Coordinates of C-alpha atoms and ligand atoms in Angstrom, one line a residue:
X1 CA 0.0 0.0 0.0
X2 CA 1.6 3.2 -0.9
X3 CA -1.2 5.9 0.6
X4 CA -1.8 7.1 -2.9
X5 CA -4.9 6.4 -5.0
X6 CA -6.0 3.2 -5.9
X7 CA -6.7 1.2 -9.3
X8 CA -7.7 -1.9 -10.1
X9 CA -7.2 -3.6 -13.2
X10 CA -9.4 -6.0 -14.0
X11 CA -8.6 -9.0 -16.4
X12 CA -4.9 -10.3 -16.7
X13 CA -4.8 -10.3 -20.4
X14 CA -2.2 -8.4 -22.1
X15 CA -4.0 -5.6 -22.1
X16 CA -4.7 -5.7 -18.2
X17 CA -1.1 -6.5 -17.2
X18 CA 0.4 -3.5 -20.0
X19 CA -2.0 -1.3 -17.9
X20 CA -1.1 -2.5 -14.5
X21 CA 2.7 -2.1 -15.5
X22 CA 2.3 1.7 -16.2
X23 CA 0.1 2.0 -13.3
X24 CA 3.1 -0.1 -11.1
X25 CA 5.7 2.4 -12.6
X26 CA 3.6 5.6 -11.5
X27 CA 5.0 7.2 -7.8
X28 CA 2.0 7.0 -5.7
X29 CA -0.4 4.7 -7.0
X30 CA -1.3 1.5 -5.6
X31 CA -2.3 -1.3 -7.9
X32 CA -4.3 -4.0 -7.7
X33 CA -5.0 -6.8 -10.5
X34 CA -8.5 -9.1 -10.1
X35 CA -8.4 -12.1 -13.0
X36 CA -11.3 -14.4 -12.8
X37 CA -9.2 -17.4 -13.7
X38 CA -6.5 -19.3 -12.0
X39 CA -3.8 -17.7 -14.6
X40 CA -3.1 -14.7 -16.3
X41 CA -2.4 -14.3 -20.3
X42 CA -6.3 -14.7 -21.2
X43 CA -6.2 -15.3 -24.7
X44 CA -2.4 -16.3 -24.6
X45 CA -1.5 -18.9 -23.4
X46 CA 1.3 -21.5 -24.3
X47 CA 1.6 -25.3 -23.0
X48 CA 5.0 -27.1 -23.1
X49 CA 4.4 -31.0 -23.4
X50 CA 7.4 -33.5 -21.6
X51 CA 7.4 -34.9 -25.1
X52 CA 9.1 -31.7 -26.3
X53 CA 5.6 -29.9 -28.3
X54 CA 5.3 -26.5 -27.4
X55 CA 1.6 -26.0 -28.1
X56 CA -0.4 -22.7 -28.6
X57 CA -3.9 -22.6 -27.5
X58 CA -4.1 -18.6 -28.8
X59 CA -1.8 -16.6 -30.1
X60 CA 1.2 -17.7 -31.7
X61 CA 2.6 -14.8 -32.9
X62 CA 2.8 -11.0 -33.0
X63 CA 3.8 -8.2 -35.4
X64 CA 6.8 -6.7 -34.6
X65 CA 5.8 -3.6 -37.1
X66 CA 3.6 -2.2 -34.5
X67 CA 5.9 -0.5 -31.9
X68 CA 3.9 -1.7 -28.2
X69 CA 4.3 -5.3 -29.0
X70 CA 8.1 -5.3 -29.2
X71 CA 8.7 -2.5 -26.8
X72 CA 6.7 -5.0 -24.5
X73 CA 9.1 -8.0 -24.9
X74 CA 12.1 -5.6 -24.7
X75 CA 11.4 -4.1 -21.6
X76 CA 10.3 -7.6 -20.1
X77 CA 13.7 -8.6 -21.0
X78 CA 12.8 -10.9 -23.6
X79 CA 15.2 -9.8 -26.5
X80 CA 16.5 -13.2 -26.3
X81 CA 13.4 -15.2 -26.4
X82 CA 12.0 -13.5 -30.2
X83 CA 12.1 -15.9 -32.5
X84 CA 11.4 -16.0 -36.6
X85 CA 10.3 -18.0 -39.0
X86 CA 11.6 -21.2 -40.4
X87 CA 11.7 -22.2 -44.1
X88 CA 9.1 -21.3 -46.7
X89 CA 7.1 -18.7 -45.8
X90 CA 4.3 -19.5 -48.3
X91 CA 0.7 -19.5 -47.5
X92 CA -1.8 -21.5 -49.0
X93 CA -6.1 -21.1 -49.9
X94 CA -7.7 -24.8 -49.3
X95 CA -10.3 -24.7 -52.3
X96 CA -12.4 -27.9 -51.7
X97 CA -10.2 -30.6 -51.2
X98 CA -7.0 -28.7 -52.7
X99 CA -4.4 -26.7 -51.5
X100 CA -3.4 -23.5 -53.7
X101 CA -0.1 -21.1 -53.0
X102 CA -1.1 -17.7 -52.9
X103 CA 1.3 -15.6 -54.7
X104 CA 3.2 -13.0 -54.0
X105 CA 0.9 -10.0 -54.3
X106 CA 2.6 -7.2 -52.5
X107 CA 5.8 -8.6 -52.3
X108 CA 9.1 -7.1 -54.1
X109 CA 8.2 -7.5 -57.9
X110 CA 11.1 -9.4 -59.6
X111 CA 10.4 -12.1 -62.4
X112 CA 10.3 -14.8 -60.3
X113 CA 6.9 -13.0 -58.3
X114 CA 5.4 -11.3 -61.6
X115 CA 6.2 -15.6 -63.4
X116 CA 4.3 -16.5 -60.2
X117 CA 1.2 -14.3 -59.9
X118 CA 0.7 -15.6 -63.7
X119 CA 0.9 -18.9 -63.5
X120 CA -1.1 -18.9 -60.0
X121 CA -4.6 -20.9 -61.2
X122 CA -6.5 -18.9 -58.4
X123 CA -7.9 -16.3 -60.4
X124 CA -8.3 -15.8 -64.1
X125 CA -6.3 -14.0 -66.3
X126 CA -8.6 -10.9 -66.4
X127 CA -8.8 -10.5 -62.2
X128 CA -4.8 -11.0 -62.6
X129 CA -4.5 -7.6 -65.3
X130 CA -7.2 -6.1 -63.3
X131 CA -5.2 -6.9 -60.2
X132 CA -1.5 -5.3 -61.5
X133 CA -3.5 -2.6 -62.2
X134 CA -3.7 -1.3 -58.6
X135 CA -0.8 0.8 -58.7
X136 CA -3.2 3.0 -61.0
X137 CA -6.2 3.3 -59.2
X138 CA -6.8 6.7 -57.9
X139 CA -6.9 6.8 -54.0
X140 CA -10.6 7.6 -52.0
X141 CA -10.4 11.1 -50.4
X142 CA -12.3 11.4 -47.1
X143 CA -12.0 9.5 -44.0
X144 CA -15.8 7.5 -44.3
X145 CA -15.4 4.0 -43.5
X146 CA -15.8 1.4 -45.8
X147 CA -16.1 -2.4 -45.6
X148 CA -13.0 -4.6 -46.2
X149 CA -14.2 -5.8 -49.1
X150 CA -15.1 -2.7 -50.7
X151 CA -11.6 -1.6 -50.3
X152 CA -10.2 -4.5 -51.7
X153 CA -12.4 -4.7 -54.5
X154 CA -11.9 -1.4 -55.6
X155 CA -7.9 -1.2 -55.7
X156 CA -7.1 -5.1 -56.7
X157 CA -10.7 -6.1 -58.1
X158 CA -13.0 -8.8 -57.5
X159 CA -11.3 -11.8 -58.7
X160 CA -8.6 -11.1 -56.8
X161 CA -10.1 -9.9 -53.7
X162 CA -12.8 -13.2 -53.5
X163 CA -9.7 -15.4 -54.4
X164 CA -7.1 -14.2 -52.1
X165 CA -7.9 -11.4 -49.3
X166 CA -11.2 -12.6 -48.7
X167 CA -9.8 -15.5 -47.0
X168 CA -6.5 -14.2 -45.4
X169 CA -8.1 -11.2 -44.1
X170 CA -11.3 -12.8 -42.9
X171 CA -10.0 -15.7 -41.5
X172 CA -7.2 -13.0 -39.5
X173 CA -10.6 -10.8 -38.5
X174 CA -13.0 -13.8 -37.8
X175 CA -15.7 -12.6 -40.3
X176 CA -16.8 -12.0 -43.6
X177 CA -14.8 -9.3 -45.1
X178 CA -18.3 -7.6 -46.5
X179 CA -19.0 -6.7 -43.0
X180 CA -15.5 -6.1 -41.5
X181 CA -14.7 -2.1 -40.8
X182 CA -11.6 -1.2 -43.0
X183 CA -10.9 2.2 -40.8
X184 CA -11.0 -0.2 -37.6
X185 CA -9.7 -3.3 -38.8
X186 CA -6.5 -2.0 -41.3
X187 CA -6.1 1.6 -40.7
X188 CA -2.3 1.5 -41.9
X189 CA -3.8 -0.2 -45.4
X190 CA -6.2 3.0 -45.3
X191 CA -3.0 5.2 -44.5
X192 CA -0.8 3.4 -46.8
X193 CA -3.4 4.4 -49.7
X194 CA -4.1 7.9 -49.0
X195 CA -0.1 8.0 -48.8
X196 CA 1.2 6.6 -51.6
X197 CA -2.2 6.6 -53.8
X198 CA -1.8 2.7 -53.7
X199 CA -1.4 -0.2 -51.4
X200 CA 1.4 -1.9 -53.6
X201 CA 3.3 1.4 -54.3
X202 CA 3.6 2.5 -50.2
X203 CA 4.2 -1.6 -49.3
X204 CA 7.1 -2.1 -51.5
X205 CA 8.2 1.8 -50.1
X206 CA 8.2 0.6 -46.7
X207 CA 10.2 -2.6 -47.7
X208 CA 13.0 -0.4 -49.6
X209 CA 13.4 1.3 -46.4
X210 CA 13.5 -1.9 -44.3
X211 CA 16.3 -3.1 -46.5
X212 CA 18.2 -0.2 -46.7
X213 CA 18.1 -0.1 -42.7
X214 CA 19.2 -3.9 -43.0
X215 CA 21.9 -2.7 -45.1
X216 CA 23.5 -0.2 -42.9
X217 CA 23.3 -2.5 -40.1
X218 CA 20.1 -1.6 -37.9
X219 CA 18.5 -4.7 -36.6
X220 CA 15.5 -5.3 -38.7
X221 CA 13.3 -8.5 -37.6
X222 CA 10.5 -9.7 -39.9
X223 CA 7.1 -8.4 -39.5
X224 CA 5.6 -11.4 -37.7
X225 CA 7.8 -13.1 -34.7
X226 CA 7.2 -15.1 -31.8
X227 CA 8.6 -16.1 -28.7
X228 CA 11.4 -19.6 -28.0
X229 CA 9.2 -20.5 -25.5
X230 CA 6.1 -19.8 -26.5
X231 CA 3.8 -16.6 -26.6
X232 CA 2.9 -17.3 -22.9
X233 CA 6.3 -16.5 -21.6
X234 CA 5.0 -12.6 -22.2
X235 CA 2.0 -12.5 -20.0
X236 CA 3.9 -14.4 -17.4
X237 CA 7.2 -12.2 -17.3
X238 CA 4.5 -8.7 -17.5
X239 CA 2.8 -10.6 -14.3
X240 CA 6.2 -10.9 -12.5
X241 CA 6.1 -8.4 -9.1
X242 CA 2.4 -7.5 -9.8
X243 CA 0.9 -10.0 -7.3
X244 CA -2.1 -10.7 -9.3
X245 CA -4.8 -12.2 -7.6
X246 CA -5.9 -15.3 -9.2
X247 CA -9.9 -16.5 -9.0
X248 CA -10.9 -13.0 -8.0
X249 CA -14.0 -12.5 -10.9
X250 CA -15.3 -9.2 -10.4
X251 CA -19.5 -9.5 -9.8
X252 CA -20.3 -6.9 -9.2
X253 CA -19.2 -2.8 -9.9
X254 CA -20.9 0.1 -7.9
X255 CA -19.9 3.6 -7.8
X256 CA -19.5 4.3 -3.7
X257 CA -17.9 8.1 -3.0
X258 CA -15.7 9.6 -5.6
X259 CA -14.6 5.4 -6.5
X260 CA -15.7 2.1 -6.8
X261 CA -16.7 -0.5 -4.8
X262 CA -15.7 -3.7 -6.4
X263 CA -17.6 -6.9 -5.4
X264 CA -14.9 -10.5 -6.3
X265 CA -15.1 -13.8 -5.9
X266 CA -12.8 -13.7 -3.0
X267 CA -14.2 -10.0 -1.6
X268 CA -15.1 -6.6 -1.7
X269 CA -12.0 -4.5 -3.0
X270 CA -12.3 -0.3 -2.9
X271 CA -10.3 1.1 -5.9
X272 CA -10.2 5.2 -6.8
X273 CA -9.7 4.7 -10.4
X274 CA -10.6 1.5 -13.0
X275 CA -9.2 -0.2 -15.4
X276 CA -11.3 -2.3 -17.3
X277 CA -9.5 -4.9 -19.4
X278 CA -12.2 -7.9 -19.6
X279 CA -13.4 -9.0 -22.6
X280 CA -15.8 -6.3 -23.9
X281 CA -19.2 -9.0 -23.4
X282 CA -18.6 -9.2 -20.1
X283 CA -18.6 -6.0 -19.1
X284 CA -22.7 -4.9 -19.9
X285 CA -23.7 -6.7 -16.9
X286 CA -21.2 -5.4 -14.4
X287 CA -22.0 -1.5 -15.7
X288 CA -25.5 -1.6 -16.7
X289 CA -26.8 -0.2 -13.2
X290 CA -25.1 2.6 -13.2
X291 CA -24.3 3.4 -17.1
X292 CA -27.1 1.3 -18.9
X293 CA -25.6 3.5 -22.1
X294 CA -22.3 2.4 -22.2
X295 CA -23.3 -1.0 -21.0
X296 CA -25.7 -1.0 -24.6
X297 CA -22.2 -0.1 -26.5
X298 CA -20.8 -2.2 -25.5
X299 CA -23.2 -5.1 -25.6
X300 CA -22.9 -4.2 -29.3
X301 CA -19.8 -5.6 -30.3
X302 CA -20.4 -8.9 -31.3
X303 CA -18.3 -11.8 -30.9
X304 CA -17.1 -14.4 -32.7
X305 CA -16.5 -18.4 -31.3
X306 CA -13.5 -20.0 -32.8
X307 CA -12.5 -23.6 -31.6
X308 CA -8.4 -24.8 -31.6
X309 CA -8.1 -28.3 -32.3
X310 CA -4.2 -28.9 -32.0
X311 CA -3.2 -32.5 -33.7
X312 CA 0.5 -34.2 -34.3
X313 CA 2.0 -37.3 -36.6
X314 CA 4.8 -38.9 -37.3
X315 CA 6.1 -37.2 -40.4
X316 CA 6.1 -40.1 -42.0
X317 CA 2.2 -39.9 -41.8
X318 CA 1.9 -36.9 -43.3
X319 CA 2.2 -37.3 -47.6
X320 CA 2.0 -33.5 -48.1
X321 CA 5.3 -31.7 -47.8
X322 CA 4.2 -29.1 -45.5
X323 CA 6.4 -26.7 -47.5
X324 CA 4.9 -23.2 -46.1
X325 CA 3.1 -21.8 -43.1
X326 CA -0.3 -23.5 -43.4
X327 CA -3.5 -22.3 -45.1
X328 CA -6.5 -20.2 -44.9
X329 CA -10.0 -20.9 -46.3
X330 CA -12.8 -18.4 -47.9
X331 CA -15.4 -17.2 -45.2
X332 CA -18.5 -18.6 -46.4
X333 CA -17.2 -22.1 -47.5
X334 CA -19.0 -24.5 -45.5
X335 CA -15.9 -26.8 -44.5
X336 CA -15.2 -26.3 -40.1
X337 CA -11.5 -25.2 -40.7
X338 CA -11.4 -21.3 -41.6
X339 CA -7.8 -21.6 -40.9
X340 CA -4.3 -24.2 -40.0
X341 CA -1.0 -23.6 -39.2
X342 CA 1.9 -25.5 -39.7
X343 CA 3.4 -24.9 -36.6
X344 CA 6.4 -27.2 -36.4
X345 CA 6.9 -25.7 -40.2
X346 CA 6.7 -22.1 -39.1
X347 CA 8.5 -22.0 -36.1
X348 CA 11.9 -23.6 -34.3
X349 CA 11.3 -25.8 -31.7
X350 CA 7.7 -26.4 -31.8
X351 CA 8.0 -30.1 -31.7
X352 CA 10.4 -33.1 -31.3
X353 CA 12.4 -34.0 -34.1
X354 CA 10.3 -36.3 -36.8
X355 CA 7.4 -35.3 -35.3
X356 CA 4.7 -32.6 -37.5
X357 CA 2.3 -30.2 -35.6
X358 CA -0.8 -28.7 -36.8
X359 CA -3.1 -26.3 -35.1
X360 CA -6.3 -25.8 -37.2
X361 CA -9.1 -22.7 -36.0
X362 CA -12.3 -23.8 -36.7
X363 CA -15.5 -21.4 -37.6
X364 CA -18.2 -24.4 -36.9
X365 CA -21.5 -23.9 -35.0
X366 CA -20.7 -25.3 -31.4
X367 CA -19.3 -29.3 -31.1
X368 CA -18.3 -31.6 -28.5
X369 CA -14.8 -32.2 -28.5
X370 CA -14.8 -35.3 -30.4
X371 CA -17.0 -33.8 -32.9
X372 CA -14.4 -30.9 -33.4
X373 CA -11.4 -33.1 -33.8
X374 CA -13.4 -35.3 -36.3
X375 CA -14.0 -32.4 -38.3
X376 CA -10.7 -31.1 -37.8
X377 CA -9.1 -34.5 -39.2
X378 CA -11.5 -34.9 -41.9
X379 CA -10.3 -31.3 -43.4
X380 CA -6.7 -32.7 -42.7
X381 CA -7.4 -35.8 -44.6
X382 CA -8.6 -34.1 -47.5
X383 CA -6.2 -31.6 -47.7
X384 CA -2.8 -33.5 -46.6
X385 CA -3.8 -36.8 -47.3
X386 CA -3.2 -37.4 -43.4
X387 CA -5.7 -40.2 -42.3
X388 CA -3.1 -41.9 -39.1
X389 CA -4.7 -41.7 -35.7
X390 CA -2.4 -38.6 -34.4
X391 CA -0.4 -39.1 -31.8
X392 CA -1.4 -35.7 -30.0
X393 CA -5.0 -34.0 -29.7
X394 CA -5.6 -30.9 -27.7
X395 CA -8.9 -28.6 -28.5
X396 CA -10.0 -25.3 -26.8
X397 CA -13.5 -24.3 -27.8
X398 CA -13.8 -20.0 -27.2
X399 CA -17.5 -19.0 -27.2
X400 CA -17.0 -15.5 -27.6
X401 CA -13.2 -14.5 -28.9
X402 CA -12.6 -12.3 -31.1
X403 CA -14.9 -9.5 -31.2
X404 CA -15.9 -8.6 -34.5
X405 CA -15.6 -4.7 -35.7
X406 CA -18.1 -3.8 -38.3
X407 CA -18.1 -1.1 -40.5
X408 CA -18.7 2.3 -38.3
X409 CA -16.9 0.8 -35.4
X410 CA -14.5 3.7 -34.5
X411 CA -17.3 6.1 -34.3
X412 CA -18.5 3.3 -31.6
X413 CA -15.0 3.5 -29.9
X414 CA -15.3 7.3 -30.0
X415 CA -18.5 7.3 -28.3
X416 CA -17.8 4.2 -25.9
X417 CA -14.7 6.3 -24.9
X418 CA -17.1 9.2 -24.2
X419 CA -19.1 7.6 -21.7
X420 CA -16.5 5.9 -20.0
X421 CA -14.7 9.3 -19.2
X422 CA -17.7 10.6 -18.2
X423 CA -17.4 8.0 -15.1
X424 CA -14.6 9.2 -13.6
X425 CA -11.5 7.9 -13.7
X426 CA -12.1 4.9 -15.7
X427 CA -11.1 3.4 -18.7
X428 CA -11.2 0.3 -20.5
X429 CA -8.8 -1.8 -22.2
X430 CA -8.6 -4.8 -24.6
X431 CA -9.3 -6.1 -28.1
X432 CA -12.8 -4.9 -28.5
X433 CA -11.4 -1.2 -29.5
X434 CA -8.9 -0.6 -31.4
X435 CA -7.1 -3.8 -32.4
X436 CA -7.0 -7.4 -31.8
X437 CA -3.5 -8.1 -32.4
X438 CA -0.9 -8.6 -28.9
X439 CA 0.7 -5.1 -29.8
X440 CA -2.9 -3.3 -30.1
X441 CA -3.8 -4.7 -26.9
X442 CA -0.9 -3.8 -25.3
X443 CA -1.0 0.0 -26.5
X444 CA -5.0 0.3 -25.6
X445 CA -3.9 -0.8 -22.0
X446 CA -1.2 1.5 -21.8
X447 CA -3.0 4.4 -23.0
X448 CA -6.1 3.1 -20.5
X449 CA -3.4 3.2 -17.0
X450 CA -2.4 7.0 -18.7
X451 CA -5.7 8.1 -18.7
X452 CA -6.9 7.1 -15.5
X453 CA -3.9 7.9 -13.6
X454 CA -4.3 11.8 -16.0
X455 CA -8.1 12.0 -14.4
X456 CA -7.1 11.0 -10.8
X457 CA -4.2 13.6 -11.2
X458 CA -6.4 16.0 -12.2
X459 CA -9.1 15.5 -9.6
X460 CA -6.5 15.5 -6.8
X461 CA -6.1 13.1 -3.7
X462 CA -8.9 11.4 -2.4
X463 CA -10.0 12.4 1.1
X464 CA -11.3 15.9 0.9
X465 CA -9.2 16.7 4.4
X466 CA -6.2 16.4 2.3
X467 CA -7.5 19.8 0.7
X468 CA -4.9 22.2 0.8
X469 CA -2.4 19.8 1.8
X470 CA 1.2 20.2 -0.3
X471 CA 1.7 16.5 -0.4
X472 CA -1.5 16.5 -3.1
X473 CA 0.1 18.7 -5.3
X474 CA 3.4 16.7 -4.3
X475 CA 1.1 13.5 -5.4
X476 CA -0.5 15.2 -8.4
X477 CA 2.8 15.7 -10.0
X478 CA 4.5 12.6 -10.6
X479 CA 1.1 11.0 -12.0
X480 CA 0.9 13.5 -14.3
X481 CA 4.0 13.1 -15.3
X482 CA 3.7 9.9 -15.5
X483 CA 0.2 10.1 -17.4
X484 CA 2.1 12.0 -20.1
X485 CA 4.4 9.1 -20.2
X486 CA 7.9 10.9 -19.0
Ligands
LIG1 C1 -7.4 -18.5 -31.5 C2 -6.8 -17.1 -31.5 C3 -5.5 -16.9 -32.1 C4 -5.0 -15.6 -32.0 N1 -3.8 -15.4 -32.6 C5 -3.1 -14.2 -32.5 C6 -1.8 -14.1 -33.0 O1 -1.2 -15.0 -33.5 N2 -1.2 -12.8 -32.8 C7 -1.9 -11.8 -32.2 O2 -1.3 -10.7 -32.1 N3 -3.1 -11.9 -31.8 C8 -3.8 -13.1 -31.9 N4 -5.0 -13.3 -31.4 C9 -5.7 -12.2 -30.7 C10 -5.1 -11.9 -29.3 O3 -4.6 -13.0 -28.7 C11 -6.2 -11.3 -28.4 O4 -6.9 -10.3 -29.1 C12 -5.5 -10.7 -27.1 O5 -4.7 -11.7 -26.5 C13 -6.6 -10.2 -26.2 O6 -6.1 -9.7 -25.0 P1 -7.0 -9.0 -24.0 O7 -6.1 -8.7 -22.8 O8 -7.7 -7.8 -24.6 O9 -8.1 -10.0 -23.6 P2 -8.1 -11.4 -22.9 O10 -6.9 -12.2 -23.4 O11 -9.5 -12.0 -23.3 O12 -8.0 -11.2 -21.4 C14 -9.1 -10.8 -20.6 C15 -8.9 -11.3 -19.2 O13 -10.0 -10.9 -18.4 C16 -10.4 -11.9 -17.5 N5 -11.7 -11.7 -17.1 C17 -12.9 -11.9 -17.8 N6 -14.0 -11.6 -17.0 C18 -13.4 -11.2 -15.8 C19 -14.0 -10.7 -14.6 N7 -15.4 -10.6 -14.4 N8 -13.2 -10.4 -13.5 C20 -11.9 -10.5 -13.6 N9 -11.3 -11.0 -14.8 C21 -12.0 -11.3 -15.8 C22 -10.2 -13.2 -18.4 O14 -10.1 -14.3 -17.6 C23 -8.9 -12.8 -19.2 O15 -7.8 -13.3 -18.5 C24 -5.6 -14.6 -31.4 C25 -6.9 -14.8 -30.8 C26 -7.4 -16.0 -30.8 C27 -8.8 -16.3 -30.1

């Protein structure tokens, strides 16, 4: 206890513990974390096998491209722990019962790529011309949001966009791409094109000035990396010194004095200031008393369930060559697996030697266990010709997670944010706003701990006989500063 205010965080995701790290390094505050289950990492969450898999049961990577994520593992000492890719990095589209290599769209253009985008049978000849044409394609002024597929169709063109991004971008977003907001969901695609004037022309920009810092020796890691021992290793290093109490659901919120009572599974806990880093679903119910319009936002992001069915073989069993990262499928095919990853193909040390490991996302409506990994395999069979028992089955059925951001979902954000300001000094945190990826989450709960810690600054110290007391201006400094991030 320091005598300063007091925030709770609640939810140990990534978001939750990014927020509770700031609010840890702020003079004066006193921080306490509540996570409903008996661990933290949420949607992270890595399990290492005595038969030497390293399974993911969430997310198995993150994009080092946005700055949070790897200013994250830095500061958490992890430098060591990032990890690329393996081997080919091609991706393929299952279409029916076959596999297809996506080409390289935005790639650098040498013969090899422009040979390859020709010869690729996933789109006709036409939607190929139509899609080289991009480059050309005058940019849309304004700042309206637009669907994902709307975007993609007008700069690359239909065949191209059902063919191709449908699939990689739905199957990343959890959704059909006709719904999915492009302003919320791909804001530097939106950026890249008002920019440059096109998508291809500012990507292969940006990888110029990679290579040219490659060249003059700055240390330039691939966009997408992971961690040796697994993604969990970054919740559990963020958790370190935080004392995060385990099985502590919060039931129950009620504004008492200028704070909040919080009622938990293992007590009543008082708190000045709130950070909210649940999922966004579960927080309606908890806020609805006291802020029945926020609690309707926020009941108004849906949610998608997505089931990971995590399966092994002997090499030997497996007849395809596994010679990329895995596939994708087109939202709106009917076959269970929207998407599957090669894992001991992508990354180092993902399973014993001899051994392959496959970690497919299915889309299907809900499934026992069995059911899942039947449907799982059956894809598998089809598509790898795998048909041996595996020696290795793991599933995880999520009800509700991803949340899915439809077109017009920042202006949501924007108003959410309003009536969550309007509380106090309260702020929420996580992947419902402004980005489902590890780095996004990470920023939102960094820039949640700033603003509450800001509004607590600004409101002073909390019992009104410290009025006119020097040690609350003495208080009121450092959490300012450290609101501002100094
Ligand atoms: C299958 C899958 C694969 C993914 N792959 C990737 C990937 O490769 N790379 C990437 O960047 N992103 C990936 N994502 C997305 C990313 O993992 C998530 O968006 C992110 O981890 C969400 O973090 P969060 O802290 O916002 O929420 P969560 O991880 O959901 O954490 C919220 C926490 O709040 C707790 N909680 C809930 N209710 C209460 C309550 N009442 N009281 C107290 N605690 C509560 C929960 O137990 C949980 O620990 C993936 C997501 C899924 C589902």
């Amino acid at each position: 206890m320091s005598g300063g205010p007091r925030v709770a965080v609640v939810g140990a995701g990534v978001a939750g513990l990014a927020a509770a790290r700031v609010l840890h390094a702020a003079p004066g505050a006193d921080v306490v974390v509540l996570e409903a289950s008996r661990r933290v990492g949420g949607l992270v969450e890595s399990e290492r096998l005595p038969e030497g898999f390293l399974l993911e049961h969430g997310a198995d990577c993150f994009m080092t491209t946005k700055p949070a994520g790897l200013a994250a593992v830095r500061a958490l000492g992890l430098d060591a722990e990032i990890v690329c890719g393996q081997g080919a990095r091609r991706t393929y589209v299952a279409r029916g019962d076959a596999l297809v290599p996506i080409p390289p769209i935005l790639g650098p253009l040498g013969p090899a790529a422009a040979w390859a985008f020709l010869r690729s049978p996933l789109l006709p000849l036409r939607g190929k011309l139509r899609a080289a044409c991009e480059p050309f394609v005058p940019p849309r002024r304004g700042d309206a949001d637009e669907s994902i597929a709307d975007f993609a169709v007008r700069r690359f063109g239909r065949a191209l966009t059902e063919a191709v991004l449908d699939p990689l971008l739905g199957g990343v977003y959890g959704a059909d791409t006709r719904r999915l907001s492009m302003a919320a969901c791909l804001p530097r695609l939106r950026a890249l094109e008002q920019a440059h004037g096109s998508i291809v022309r500012g990507m292969r920009q940006a990888m110029r000035a990679r290579r040219r810092r490659a060249r003059v020796g700055e240390p330039v890691l691939p966009p997408v990396a992971t961690l040796r021992r697994g993604m969990g290793s970054l919740p559990d290093a963020a958790a370190r010194g935080l004392g995060v109490e385990l099985g502590a659901e919060v039931r129950a919120i009620a504004p008492a004095g200028r704070g909040f009572r919080l009622t938990t599974a293992k007590g009543v806990v008082e708190c000045d200031g709130l950070v909210l880093a649940t999922p966004a679903w579960v927080l309606p119910p908890l806020l609805e008393a006291f802020a029945p319009d926020l609690a309707a936002d926020l009941a108004s992001v849906a949610h998608k369930r997505l089931d990971v069915v995590t399966l092994a073989w002997r090499r030997g069993e497996v007849p395809h060559p596994l010679d990329g990262t895995g596939f994708v499928r087109a939202v709106g095919d009917p076959r269970p697996t929207a998407a599957c990853t090669w894992a001991s193909e992508k990354w180092p040390e993902r399973a014993p030697a001899g051994a392959v490991l496959v970690r497919s996302v299915l889309t299907a409506p809900e499934l026992d266990d069995e059911d899942l990994v039947a449907a799982a395999r059956a894809d598998l069979a089809a598509l790898l010709g795998v048909t041996a028992a595996p020696a290795l089955m793991r599933v995880r059925r999520i009800a509700r997670a991803t949340p899915i951001y439809a077109v017009g979902h920042p202006v949501l954000v924007g108003r959410i944010a309003e009536r969550t300001a309007a509380l106090g000094p309260v702020a929420l945190a996580g992947n419902a706003y402004e980005g489902v990826g590890i780095p996004d989450c990470i920023a939102s709960g960094e820039t949640a701990a700033r603003s509450v810690l800001a509004a607590l600054a600004l409101r002073g110290p909390v019992p009104a006989d410290a009025a006119g007391d020097p040690s609350a201006a003495a208080l009121a400094e450092p959490l300012i500063a450290a609101a501002l991030g100094r």
